[in-house]
Amino acid sequence: MEWNKALLIHHLHAGKANRENTLGLVTGVLAPAIHELVVVRTDEPGEGERLCRERGEEFDVVFILGGDGTVHECVNGLVSLPKPPQVGVLPGGTCNDFARSLGISPDAETAAQEMLAGRVIPVDVGRAGERVFTNFFGIGLISDTSQNINENLKGALGKVSYIISTLQTISRSEPFRYELEIDGEWTEGEAVMIYAANGRFLGTNALPFAPDALQDGKLDVLIIHETGIPLMREILSHKPEGEWQPRNESISYFKASTLKIKTDVPMPADTDGELYMETPAELSVLAGHLHFLTGAEE
């Protein structure tokens, strides 16, 4: 695969300690296939989004070197363009869950090689109000976990920090009241977490959603009514073999094209690991809205 003009975005503070070395490796792989390669380092929050919104249409493809947060920011800039470019995700974060959902190698240099030999697929993007998300939108346990993450621990231990944070959060999670409108039908109850997924991975763990989850025009929605380690095991132990049927009554699962979420009090929402929204929220799906480079077809 070759392109006339490409943009490669990397964030100053995103990714692993060897970011500069990784940047050199991926540009070495990509450059021979690109007539003009523009490499831009973003330093401030929101800079990647502005860059993609203002200049995205100049390029045939935009490569994003970073983690899920960097991808989230850039996609929010690309999604509003009348003619968005192709998008290539080069994993450079802690978990790289969206890249995993795309079937891309967690090694950035290998991922760059896959960009050249792979394929382009239309991918759904979730919408939450005026913002979009690639991997998930969640409230309750998931946002509590993000708030509890020790950034120093995250840098030293990577995905282990997410596991530690999750276990700490589980031990003191309190249920909340919710009302949901699922494709026009209302339901209510108590939960410790509501998780609406576009992607198929969380904290590097595969979730039991169908392989076409990124292309089915729907969100996979989990309601966790009460928590505990066995419950997390129930979710993470299933292989994605078609539509999942939970065996535990403390888990509700459904697919939805639209979802309205109300809670008794405003609750912080986690979108792709970023905390800046809160309930109430209205979710929908932009089906096949962006075209992503991915690994070779299995």
PDB file of C-alpha atoms in Angstrom:
ATOM      1  CA  MET A   1       0.000   0.000   0.000  1.00  0.00           C
ATOM      2  CA  GLU A   2       1.276   3.498  -0.866  1.00  0.00           C
ATOM      3  CA  TRP A   3       0.109   7.067  -0.190  1.00  0.00           C
ATOM      4  CA  ASN A   4       0.900  10.458  -1.688  1.00  0.00           C
ATOM      5  CA  LYS A   5       0.706  12.493   1.541  1.00  0.00           C
ATOM      6  CA  ALA A   6       0.488  11.288   5.143  1.00  0.00           C
ATOM      7  CA  LEU A   7       0.434  12.832   8.614  1.00  0.00           C
ATOM      8  CA  LEU A   8       1.973  11.068  11.615  1.00  0.00           C
ATOM      9  CA  ILE A   9       0.906  12.451  15.006  1.00  0.00           C
ATOM     10  CA  HIS A  10       2.625  11.595  18.262  1.00  0.00           C
ATOM     11  CA  HIS A  11       2.075  13.136  21.696  1.00  0.00           C
ATOM     12  CA  LEU A  12       4.868  14.446  23.907  1.00  0.00           C
ATOM     13  CA  HIS A  13       3.652  12.702  27.074  1.00  0.00           C
ATOM     14  CA  ALA A  14       1.870   9.699  25.598  1.00  0.00           C
ATOM     15  CA  GLY A  15       3.176   6.192  25.400  1.00  0.00           C
ATOM     16  CA  LYS A  16       6.176   4.326  26.669  1.00  0.00           C
ATOM     17  CA  ALA A  17       9.588   5.499  27.816  1.00  0.00           C
ATOM     18  CA  ASN A  18      11.215   4.649  24.459  1.00  0.00           C
ATOM     19  CA  ARG A  19       8.789   6.819  22.478  1.00  0.00           C
ATOM     20  CA  GLU A  20      11.524   8.558  20.443  1.00  0.00           C
ATOM     21  CA  ASN A  21      13.054   5.219  19.452  1.00  0.00           C
ATOM     22  CA  THR A  22       9.589   3.911  18.526  1.00  0.00           C
ATOM     23  CA  LEU A  23       8.961   7.007  16.399  1.00  0.00           C
ATOM     24  CA  GLY A  24      12.164   6.355  14.484  1.00  0.00           C
ATOM     25  CA  LEU A  25      11.268   2.717  13.898  1.00  0.00           C
ATOM     26  CA  VAL A  26       7.760   3.397  12.561  1.00  0.00           C
ATOM     27  CA  THR A  27       8.824   6.269  10.301  1.00  0.00           C
ATOM     28  CA  GLY A  28      11.552   4.022   8.915  1.00  0.00           C
ATOM     29  CA  VAL A  29       8.924   1.449   7.981  1.00  0.00           C
ATOM     30  CA  LEU A  30       6.339   3.887   6.617  1.00  0.00           C
ATOM     31  CA  ALA A  31       8.483   6.470   4.802  1.00  0.00           C
ATOM     32  CA  PRO A  32       9.316   4.359   1.700  1.00  0.00           C
ATOM     33  CA  ALA A  33       5.588   3.967   1.003  1.00  0.00           C
ATOM     34  CA  ILE A  34       4.772   7.687   1.329  1.00  0.00           C
ATOM     35  CA  HIS A  35       5.707  10.462  -1.103  1.00  0.00           C
ATOM     36  CA  GLU A  36       5.350  13.201   1.552  1.00  0.00           C
ATOM     37  CA  LEU A  37       5.323  12.328   5.273  1.00  0.00           C
ATOM     38  CA  VAL A  38       4.569  15.096   7.790  1.00  0.00           C
ATOM     39  CA  VAL A  39       5.480  14.254  11.403  1.00  0.00           C
ATOM     40  CA  VAL A  40       3.957  16.425  14.136  1.00  0.00           C
ATOM     41  CA  ARG A  41       4.469  16.224  17.888  1.00  0.00           C
ATOM     42  CA  THR A  42       1.556  17.525  19.957  1.00  0.00           C
ATOM     43  CA  ASP A  43       2.385  18.991  23.359  1.00  0.00           C
ATOM     44  CA  GLU A  44      -0.907  20.182  24.868  1.00  0.00           C
ATOM     45  CA  PRO A  45      -4.316  18.540  25.455  1.00  0.00           C
ATOM     46  CA  GLY A  46      -6.612  19.163  22.494  1.00  0.00           C
ATOM     47  CA  GLU A  47      -3.777  19.966  20.087  1.00  0.00           C
ATOM     48  CA  GLY A  48      -4.135  16.668  18.212  1.00  0.00           C
ATOM     49  CA  GLU A  49      -7.871  17.173  17.846  1.00  0.00           C
ATOM     50  CA  ARG A  50      -7.415  20.684  16.453  1.00  0.00           C
ATOM     51  CA  LEU A  51      -4.703  19.525  14.071  1.00  0.00           C
ATOM     52  CA  CYS A  52      -6.880  16.720  12.707  1.00  0.00           C
ATOM     53  CA  ARG A  53      -9.909  18.968  12.349  1.00  0.00           C
ATOM     54  CA  GLU A  54      -8.036  21.803  10.637  1.00  0.00           C
ATOM     55  CA  ARG A  55      -5.639  19.840   8.428  1.00  0.00           C
ATOM     56  CA  GLY A  56      -6.971  16.277   8.235  1.00  0.00           C
ATOM     57  CA  GLU A  57      -8.374  16.624   4.719  1.00  0.00           C
ATOM     58  CA  GLU A  58      -4.924  17.567   3.360  1.00  0.00           C
ATOM     59  CA  PHE A  59      -3.779  13.974   3.820  1.00  0.00           C
ATOM     60  CA  ASP A  60      -4.566  10.589   2.353  1.00  0.00           C
ATOM     61  CA  VAL A  61      -3.912   8.939   5.705  1.00  0.00           C
ATOM     62  CA  VAL A  62      -3.353  10.025   9.310  1.00  0.00           C
ATOM     63  CA  PHE A  63      -1.195   7.780  11.477  1.00  0.00           C
ATOM     64  CA  ILE A  64      -1.672   8.103  15.247  1.00  0.00           C
ATOM     65  CA  LEU A  65       1.243   6.923  17.381  1.00  0.00           C
ATOM     66  CA  GLY A  66      -0.043   6.677  20.938  1.00  0.00           C
ATOM     67  CA  GLY A  67      -2.482   5.042  23.294  1.00  0.00           C
ATOM     68  CA  ASP A  68      -6.270   5.012  23.467  1.00  0.00           C
ATOM     69  CA  GLY A  69      -6.387   8.587  24.792  1.00  0.00           C
ATOM     70  CA  THR A  70      -4.364   9.936  21.864  1.00  0.00           C
ATOM     71  CA  VAL A  71      -6.553   8.011  19.410  1.00  0.00           C
ATOM     72  CA  HIS A  72      -9.670   9.362  21.155  1.00  0.00           C
ATOM     73  CA  GLU A  73      -8.464  12.939  20.808  1.00  0.00           C
ATOM     74  CA  CYS A  74      -7.481  12.667  17.144  1.00  0.00           C
ATOM     75  CA  VAL A  75     -10.641  10.823  16.097  1.00  0.00           C
ATOM     76  CA  ASN A  76     -12.733  13.600  17.649  1.00  0.00           C
ATOM     77  CA  GLY A  77     -11.009  15.938  15.224  1.00  0.00           C
ATOM     78  CA  LEU A  78     -11.343  13.677  12.185  1.00  0.00           C
ATOM     79  CA  VAL A  79     -14.949  12.602  12.598  1.00  0.00           C
ATOM     80  CA  SER A  80     -16.486  15.948  11.616  1.00  0.00           C
ATOM     81  CA  LEU A  81     -14.601  16.216   8.306  1.00  0.00           C
ATOM     82  CA  PRO A  82     -16.672  15.895   5.111  1.00  0.00           C
ATOM     83  CA  LYS A  83     -13.948  13.693   3.582  1.00  0.00           C
ATOM     84  CA  PRO A  84     -11.890  12.204   6.408  1.00  0.00           C
ATOM     85  CA  PRO A  85      -8.618  10.475   5.527  1.00  0.00           C
ATOM     86  CA  GLN A  86      -7.799   6.856   6.245  1.00  0.00           C
ATOM     87  CA  VAL A  87      -6.586   6.288   9.815  1.00  0.00           C
ATOM     88  CA  GLY A  88      -3.720   4.098  10.996  1.00  0.00           C
ATOM     89  CA  VAL A  89      -3.265   3.405  14.725  1.00  0.00           C
ATOM     90  CA  LEU A  90       0.309   2.687  15.816  1.00  0.00           C
ATOM     91  CA  PRO A  91       0.181   1.393  19.423  1.00  0.00           C
ATOM     92  CA  GLY A  92       2.205   3.505  21.835  1.00  0.00           C
ATOM     93  CA  GLY A  93       0.195   3.487  25.048  1.00  0.00           C
ATOM     94  CA  THR A  94      -0.333   1.260  28.059  1.00  0.00           C
ATOM     95  CA  CYS A  95      -3.215  -0.918  26.876  1.00  0.00           C
ATOM     96  CA  ASN A  96      -3.876   0.025  23.221  1.00  0.00           C
ATOM     97  CA  ASP A  97      -7.329  -1.552  23.451  1.00  0.00           C
ATOM     98  CA  PHE A  98      -8.734  -0.013  20.269  1.00  0.00           C
ATOM     99  CA  ALA A  99      -5.718  -1.158  18.249  1.00  0.00           C
ATOM    100  CA  ARG A 100      -6.275  -4.660  19.639  1.00  0.00           C
ATOM    101  CA  SER A 101      -9.920  -4.474  18.546  1.00  0.00           C
ATOM    102  CA  LEU A 102      -8.701  -3.692  15.027  1.00  0.00           C
ATOM    103  CA  GLY A 103      -6.478  -6.780  15.073  1.00  0.00           C
ATOM    104  CA  ILE A 104      -3.289  -4.716  15.031  1.00  0.00           C
ATOM    105  CA  SER A 105      -0.078  -5.915  16.680  1.00  0.00           C
ATOM    106  CA  PRO A 106       0.694  -4.271  20.064  1.00  0.00           C
ATOM    107  CA  ASP A 107       4.239  -3.667  18.801  1.00  0.00           C
ATOM    108  CA  ALA A 108       4.339  -0.340  16.950  1.00  0.00           C
ATOM    109  CA  GLU A 109       7.001  -1.345  14.400  1.00  0.00           C
ATOM    110  CA  THR A 110       5.135  -4.545  13.538  1.00  0.00           C
ATOM    111  CA  ALA A 111       1.888  -2.562  13.361  1.00  0.00           C
ATOM    112  CA  ALA A 112       3.491  -0.181  10.850  1.00  0.00           C
ATOM    113  CA  GLN A 113       4.474  -3.149   8.692  1.00  0.00           C
ATOM    114  CA  GLU A 114       0.881  -4.379   8.907  1.00  0.00           C
ATOM    115  CA  MET A 115      -0.316  -0.976   7.713  1.00  0.00           C
ATOM    116  CA  LEU A 116       1.615  -1.527   4.479  1.00  0.00           C
ATOM    117  CA  ALA A 117       0.533  -5.103   3.912  1.00  0.00           C
ATOM    118  CA  GLY A 118      -2.936  -4.965   5.428  1.00  0.00           C
ATOM    119  CA  ARG A 119      -6.335  -3.705   4.427  1.00  0.00           C
ATOM    120  CA  VAL A 120      -8.724  -0.796   4.997  1.00  0.00           C
ATOM    121  CA  ILE A 121     -12.083  -1.373   6.685  1.00  0.00           C
ATOM    122  CA  PRO A 122     -15.033   0.899   7.544  1.00  0.00           C
ATOM    123  CA  VAL A 123     -15.364   1.153  11.325  1.00  0.00           C
ATOM    124  CA  ASP A 124     -18.185   2.347  13.581  1.00  0.00           C
ATOM    125  CA  VAL A 125     -17.644   5.278  15.912  1.00  0.00           C
ATOM    126  CA  GLY A 126     -19.715   5.768  19.051  1.00  0.00           C
ATOM    127  CA  ARG A 127     -21.247   9.169  19.709  1.00  0.00           C
ATOM    128  CA  ALA A 128     -21.875  10.636  23.162  1.00  0.00           C
ATOM    129  CA  GLY A 129     -23.551  14.025  22.843  1.00  0.00           C
ATOM    130  CA  GLU A 130     -21.266  16.188  20.705  1.00  0.00           C
ATOM    131  CA  ARG A 131     -18.235  13.934  21.267  1.00  0.00           C
ATOM    132  CA  VAL A 132     -17.285  10.540  19.879  1.00  0.00           C
ATOM    133  CA  PHE A 133     -15.496   7.478  21.236  1.00  0.00           C
ATOM    134  CA  THR A 134     -13.795   4.547  19.548  1.00  0.00           C
ATOM    135  CA  ASN A 135     -13.637   1.959  22.326  1.00  0.00           C
ATOM    136  CA  PHE A 136     -16.158   2.589  25.128  1.00  0.00           C
ATOM    137  CA  PHE A 137     -18.341   4.867  27.251  1.00  0.00           C
ATOM    138  CA  GLY A 138     -18.814   3.847  30.883  1.00  0.00           C
ATOM    139  CA  ILE A 139     -20.059   5.016  34.270  1.00  0.00           C
ATOM    140  CA  GLY A 140     -19.715   3.624  37.780  1.00  0.00           C
ATOM    141  CA  LEU A 141     -16.954   1.105  38.384  1.00  0.00           C
ATOM    142  CA  ILE A 142     -15.163   1.872  35.115  1.00  0.00           C
ATOM    143  CA  SER A 143     -14.873   5.628  35.777  1.00  0.00           C
ATOM    144  CA  ASP A 144     -14.007   5.006  39.450  1.00  0.00           C
ATOM    145  CA  THR A 145     -11.173   2.769  38.265  1.00  0.00           C
ATOM    146  CA  SER A 146      -9.806   5.487  35.973  1.00  0.00           C
ATOM    147  CA  GLN A 147      -9.894   8.000  38.808  1.00  0.00           C
ATOM    148  CA  ASN A 148      -8.018   5.594  41.117  1.00  0.00           C
ATOM    149  CA  ILE A 149      -5.141   4.828  38.745  1.00  0.00           C
ATOM    150  CA  ASN A 150      -1.786   5.827  40.195  1.00  0.00           C
ATOM    151  CA  GLU A 151       0.005   7.508  37.279  1.00  0.00           C
ATOM    152  CA  ASN A 152       3.465   6.650  38.655  1.00  0.00           C
ATOM    153  CA  LEU A 153       2.408   3.031  39.062  1.00  0.00           C
ATOM    154  CA  LYS A 154       0.931   3.033  35.561  1.00  0.00           C
ATOM    155  CA  GLY A 155       4.235   4.168  34.083  1.00  0.00           C
ATOM    156  CA  ALA A 156       6.209   1.529  35.935  1.00  0.00           C
ATOM    157  CA  LEU A 157       3.888  -1.473  35.687  1.00  0.00           C
ATOM    158  CA  GLY A 158       1.707  -0.825  32.642  1.00  0.00           C
ATOM    159  CA  LYS A 159      -1.451  -2.904  32.531  1.00  0.00           C
ATOM    160  CA  VAL A 160      -0.793  -4.317  36.032  1.00  0.00           C
ATOM    161  CA  SER A 161      -1.718  -0.900  37.461  1.00  0.00           C
ATOM    162  CA  TYR A 162      -5.172  -1.195  35.885  1.00  0.00           C
ATOM    163  CA  ILE A 163      -5.699  -4.565  37.541  1.00  0.00           C
ATOM    164  CA  ILE A 164      -4.611  -3.243  40.948  1.00  0.00           C
ATOM    165  CA  SER A 165      -6.844  -0.199  40.567  1.00  0.00           C
ATOM    166  CA  THR A 166      -9.807  -2.366  39.539  1.00  0.00           C
ATOM    167  CA  LEU A 167      -9.413  -4.624  42.567  1.00  0.00           C
ATOM    168  CA  GLN A 168      -9.181  -1.613  44.881  1.00  0.00           C
ATOM    169  CA  THR A 169     -12.313  -0.113  43.343  1.00  0.00           C
ATOM    170  CA  ILE A 170     -14.316  -3.365  43.459  1.00  0.00           C
ATOM    171  CA  SER A 171     -13.874  -3.590  47.221  1.00  0.00           C
ATOM    172  CA  ARG A 172     -15.732  -0.329  47.826  1.00  0.00           C
ATOM    173  CA  SER A 173     -18.063   0.083  44.853  1.00  0.00           C
ATOM    174  CA  GLU A 174     -21.572   1.396  45.675  1.00  0.00           C
ATOM    175  CA  PRO A 175     -24.625   0.814  43.443  1.00  0.00           C
ATOM    176  CA  PHE A 176     -26.455   3.691  41.770  1.00  0.00           C
ATOM    177  CA  ARG A 177     -29.962   4.091  40.359  1.00  0.00           C
ATOM    178  CA  TYR A 178     -30.327   4.359  36.578  1.00  0.00           C
ATOM    179  CA  GLU A 179     -32.905   4.780  33.848  1.00  0.00           C
ATOM    180  CA  LEU A 180     -32.070   3.604  30.328  1.00  0.00           C
ATOM    181  CA  GLU A 181     -33.830   4.125  27.033  1.00  0.00           C
ATOM    182  CA  ILE A 182     -32.614   1.304  24.785  1.00  0.00           C
ATOM    183  CA  ASP A 183     -33.671   1.837  21.154  1.00  0.00           C
ATOM    184  CA  GLY A 184     -36.833   3.531  22.406  1.00  0.00           C
ATOM    185  CA  GLU A 185     -37.654   1.124  25.265  1.00  0.00           C
ATOM    186  CA  TRP A 186     -37.218   2.283  28.874  1.00  0.00           C
ATOM    187  CA  THR A 187     -35.855   0.202  31.744  1.00  0.00           C
ATOM    188  CA  GLU A 188     -34.547   1.065  35.214  1.00  0.00           C
ATOM    189  CA  GLY A 189     -32.736  -0.493  38.153  1.00  0.00           C
ATOM    190  CA  GLU A 190     -29.555  -0.438  40.213  1.00  0.00           C
ATOM    191  CA  ALA A 191     -26.027  -1.071  38.974  1.00  0.00           C
ATOM    192  CA  VAL A 192     -22.399  -0.602  39.884  1.00  0.00           C
ATOM    193  CA  MET A 193     -21.367  -0.122  36.243  1.00  0.00           C
ATOM    194  CA  ILE A 194     -22.876   0.568  32.829  1.00  0.00           C
ATOM    195  CA  TYR A 195     -20.448  -0.058  29.973  1.00  0.00           C
ATOM    196  CA  ALA A 196     -21.314   0.697  26.331  1.00  0.00           C
ATOM    197  CA  ALA A 197     -18.644  -0.720  24.033  1.00  0.00           C
ATOM    198  CA  ASN A 198     -17.759  -0.123  20.425  1.00  0.00           C
ATOM    199  CA  GLY A 199     -14.482  -2.061  20.740  1.00  0.00           C
ATOM    200  CA  ARG A 200     -13.751  -5.570  22.014  1.00  0.00           C
ATOM    201  CA  PHE A 201     -10.942  -5.066  24.567  1.00  0.00           C
ATOM    202  CA  LEU A 202     -10.671  -3.509  28.027  1.00  0.00           C
ATOM    203  CA  GLY A 203      -7.349  -3.238  29.864  1.00  0.00           C
ATOM    204  CA  THR A 204      -5.810  -5.619  27.271  1.00  0.00           C
ATOM    205  CA  ASN A 205      -8.481  -8.229  28.111  1.00  0.00           C
ATOM    206  CA  ALA A 206     -10.730  -9.530  25.315  1.00  0.00           C
ATOM    207  CA  LEU A 207     -14.429  -9.022  25.983  1.00  0.00           C
ATOM    208  CA  PRO A 208     -17.039 -11.623  24.904  1.00  0.00           C
ATOM    209  CA  PHE A 209     -18.382  -9.590  21.986  1.00  0.00           C
ATOM    210  CA  ALA A 210     -18.779 -10.777  18.404  1.00  0.00           C
ATOM    211  CA  PRO A 211     -15.820 -10.345  16.013  1.00  0.00           C
ATOM    212  CA  ASP A 212     -17.805  -7.814  13.935  1.00  0.00           C
ATOM    213  CA  ALA A 213     -18.421  -5.523  16.935  1.00  0.00           C
ATOM    214  CA  LEU A 214     -16.664  -2.608  15.204  1.00  0.00           C
ATOM    215  CA  GLN A 215     -18.805  -2.927  12.100  1.00  0.00           C
ATOM    216  CA  ASP A 216     -22.308  -3.941  13.240  1.00  0.00           C
ATOM    217  CA  GLY A 217     -23.766  -0.458  13.754  1.00  0.00           C
ATOM    218  CA  LYS A 218     -24.513  -1.209  17.416  1.00  0.00           C
ATOM    219  CA  LEU A 219     -23.037  -0.817  20.890  1.00  0.00           C
ATOM    220  CA  ASP A 220     -22.467  -3.827  23.140  1.00  0.00           C
ATOM    221  CA  VAL A 221     -23.934  -2.766  26.496  1.00  0.00           C
ATOM    222  CA  LEU A 222     -23.141  -4.365  29.846  1.00  0.00           C
ATOM    223  CA  ILE A 223     -25.013  -3.562  33.050  1.00  0.00           C
ATOM    224  CA  ILE A 224     -23.202  -4.905  36.116  1.00  0.00           C
ATOM    225  CA  HIS A 225     -25.791  -4.961  38.907  1.00  0.00           C
ATOM    226  CA  GLU A 226     -23.415  -6.023  41.668  1.00  0.00           C
ATOM    227  CA  THR A 227     -19.719  -6.592  41.667  1.00  0.00           C
ATOM    228  CA  GLY A 228     -17.074  -9.036  42.792  1.00  0.00           C
ATOM    229  CA  ILE A 229     -14.137 -10.982  41.387  1.00  0.00           C
ATOM    230  CA  PRO A 230     -16.300 -13.907  40.136  1.00  0.00           C
ATOM    231  CA  LEU A 231     -18.326 -11.413  38.107  1.00  0.00           C
ATOM    232  CA  MET A 232     -15.252 -10.024  36.375  1.00  0.00           C
ATOM    233  CA  ARG A 233     -14.152 -13.585  35.690  1.00  0.00           C
ATOM    234  CA  GLU A 234     -17.527 -14.300  34.059  1.00  0.00           C
ATOM    235  CA  ILE A 235     -17.016 -11.409  31.637  1.00  0.00           C
ATOM    236  CA  LEU A 236     -13.370 -12.006  30.805  1.00  0.00           C
ATOM    237  CA  SER A 237     -13.403 -15.795  30.517  1.00  0.00           C
ATOM    238  CA  HIS A 238     -15.668 -16.078  27.449  1.00  0.00           C
ATOM    239  CA  LYS A 239     -14.390 -16.279  23.909  1.00  0.00           C
ATOM    240  CA  PRO A 240     -16.099 -14.047  21.311  1.00  0.00           C
ATOM    241  CA  GLU A 241     -18.187 -16.653  19.491  1.00  0.00           C
ATOM    242  CA  GLY A 242     -21.274 -14.808  18.325  1.00  0.00           C
ATOM    243  CA  GLU A 243     -23.752 -13.113  20.645  1.00  0.00           C
ATOM    244  CA  TRP A 244     -22.854 -13.613  24.294  1.00  0.00           C
ATOM    245  CA  GLN A 245     -25.393 -14.967  26.785  1.00  0.00           C
ATOM    246  CA  PRO A 246     -24.332 -14.194  30.393  1.00  0.00           C
ATOM    247  CA  ARG A 247     -24.772 -17.031  32.893  1.00  0.00           C
ATOM    248  CA  ASN A 248     -24.731 -14.718  35.908  1.00  0.00           C
ATOM    249  CA  GLU A 249     -27.931 -12.885  36.871  1.00  0.00           C
ATOM    250  CA  SER A 250     -25.869  -9.951  38.088  1.00  0.00           C
ATOM    251  CA  ILE A 251     -24.947  -9.142  34.479  1.00  0.00           C
ATOM    252  CA  SER A 252     -27.326  -7.806  31.825  1.00  0.00           C
ATOM    253  CA  TYR A 253     -26.169  -7.662  28.207  1.00  0.00           C
ATOM    254  CA  PHE A 254     -27.804  -6.243  25.088  1.00  0.00           C
ATOM    255  CA  LYS A 255     -26.984  -4.525  21.796  1.00  0.00           C
ATOM    256  CA  ALA A 256     -28.276  -1.041  21.053  1.00  0.00           C
ATOM    257  CA  SER A 257     -28.205   1.495  18.238  1.00  0.00           C
ATOM    258  CA  THR A 258     -29.220   4.312  20.605  1.00  0.00           C
ATOM    259  CA  LEU A 259     -28.970   4.584  24.365  1.00  0.00           C
ATOM    260  CA  LYS A 260     -30.091   7.286  26.788  1.00  0.00           C
ATOM    261  CA  ILE A 261     -28.661   7.108  30.309  1.00  0.00           C
ATOM    262  CA  LYS A 262     -30.079   8.917  33.324  1.00  0.00           C
ATOM    263  CA  THR A 263     -28.880   8.668  36.928  1.00  0.00           C
ATOM    264  CA  ASP A 264     -30.245  10.142  40.153  1.00  0.00           C
ATOM    265  CA  VAL A 265     -27.256  12.482  40.375  1.00  0.00           C
ATOM    266  CA  PRO A 266     -24.745  13.416  37.667  1.00  0.00           C
ATOM    267  CA  MET A 267     -22.040  10.764  37.411  1.00  0.00           C
ATOM    268  CA  PRO A 268     -18.623  11.081  35.728  1.00  0.00           C
ATOM    269  CA  ALA A 269     -18.329   9.151  32.479  1.00  0.00           C
ATOM    270  CA  ASP A 270     -15.200   7.516  31.114  1.00  0.00           C
ATOM    271  CA  THR A 271     -14.814   7.676  27.333  1.00  0.00           C
ATOM    272  CA  ASP A 272     -11.807   5.705  26.067  1.00  0.00           C
ATOM    273  CA  GLY A 273     -10.034   6.304  29.383  1.00  0.00           C
ATOM    274  CA  GLU A 274     -10.723  10.060  29.391  1.00  0.00           C
ATOM    275  CA  LEU A 275     -12.879  11.655  32.115  1.00  0.00           C
ATOM    276  CA  TYR A 276     -14.562  14.883  31.045  1.00  0.00           C
ATOM    277  CA  MET A 277     -18.269  14.003  30.589  1.00  0.00           C
ATOM    278  CA  GLU A 278     -21.102  13.124  32.961  1.00  0.00           C
ATOM    279  CA  THR A 279     -24.659  11.822  32.935  1.00  0.00           C
ATOM    280  CA  PRO A 280     -27.283  12.278  31.640  1.00  0.00           C
ATOM    281  CA  ALA A 281     -25.954  11.124  28.278  1.00  0.00           C
ATOM    282  CA  GLU A 282     -27.306  10.160  24.869  1.00  0.00           C
ATOM    283  CA  LEU A 283     -25.327   7.590  22.896  1.00  0.00           C
ATOM    284  CA  SER A 284     -25.603   6.523  19.267  1.00  0.00           C
ATOM    285  CA  VAL A 285     -23.481   4.952  16.546  1.00  0.00           C
ATOM    286  CA  LEU A 286     -21.960   6.479  13.427  1.00  0.00           C
ATOM    287  CA  ALA A 287     -21.924   3.269  11.405  1.00  0.00           C
ATOM    288  CA  GLY A 288     -18.834   2.746   9.233  1.00  0.00           C
ATOM    289  CA  HIS A 289     -17.962   6.420   9.610  1.00  0.00           C
ATOM    290  CA  LEU A 290     -14.159   6.183   9.444  1.00  0.00           C
ATOM    291  CA  HIS A 291     -11.855   3.890   7.486  1.00  0.00           C
ATOM    292  CA  PHE A 292      -9.030   2.306   9.471  1.00  0.00           C
ATOM    293  CA  LEU A 293      -5.956   0.420   8.375  1.00  0.00           C
ATOM    294  CA  THR A 294      -5.789  -2.948  10.067  1.00  0.00           C
ATOM    295  CA  GLY A 295      -3.825  -6.171  10.133  1.00  0.00           C
ATOM    296  CA  ALA A 296      -3.946  -8.681   7.337  1.00  0.00           C
ATOM    297  CA  GLU A 297      -7.177 -10.653   7.130  1.00  0.00           C
ATOM    298  CA  GLU A 298      -7.095 -13.905   9.088  1.00  0.00           C
TER     299      GLU A 298
END
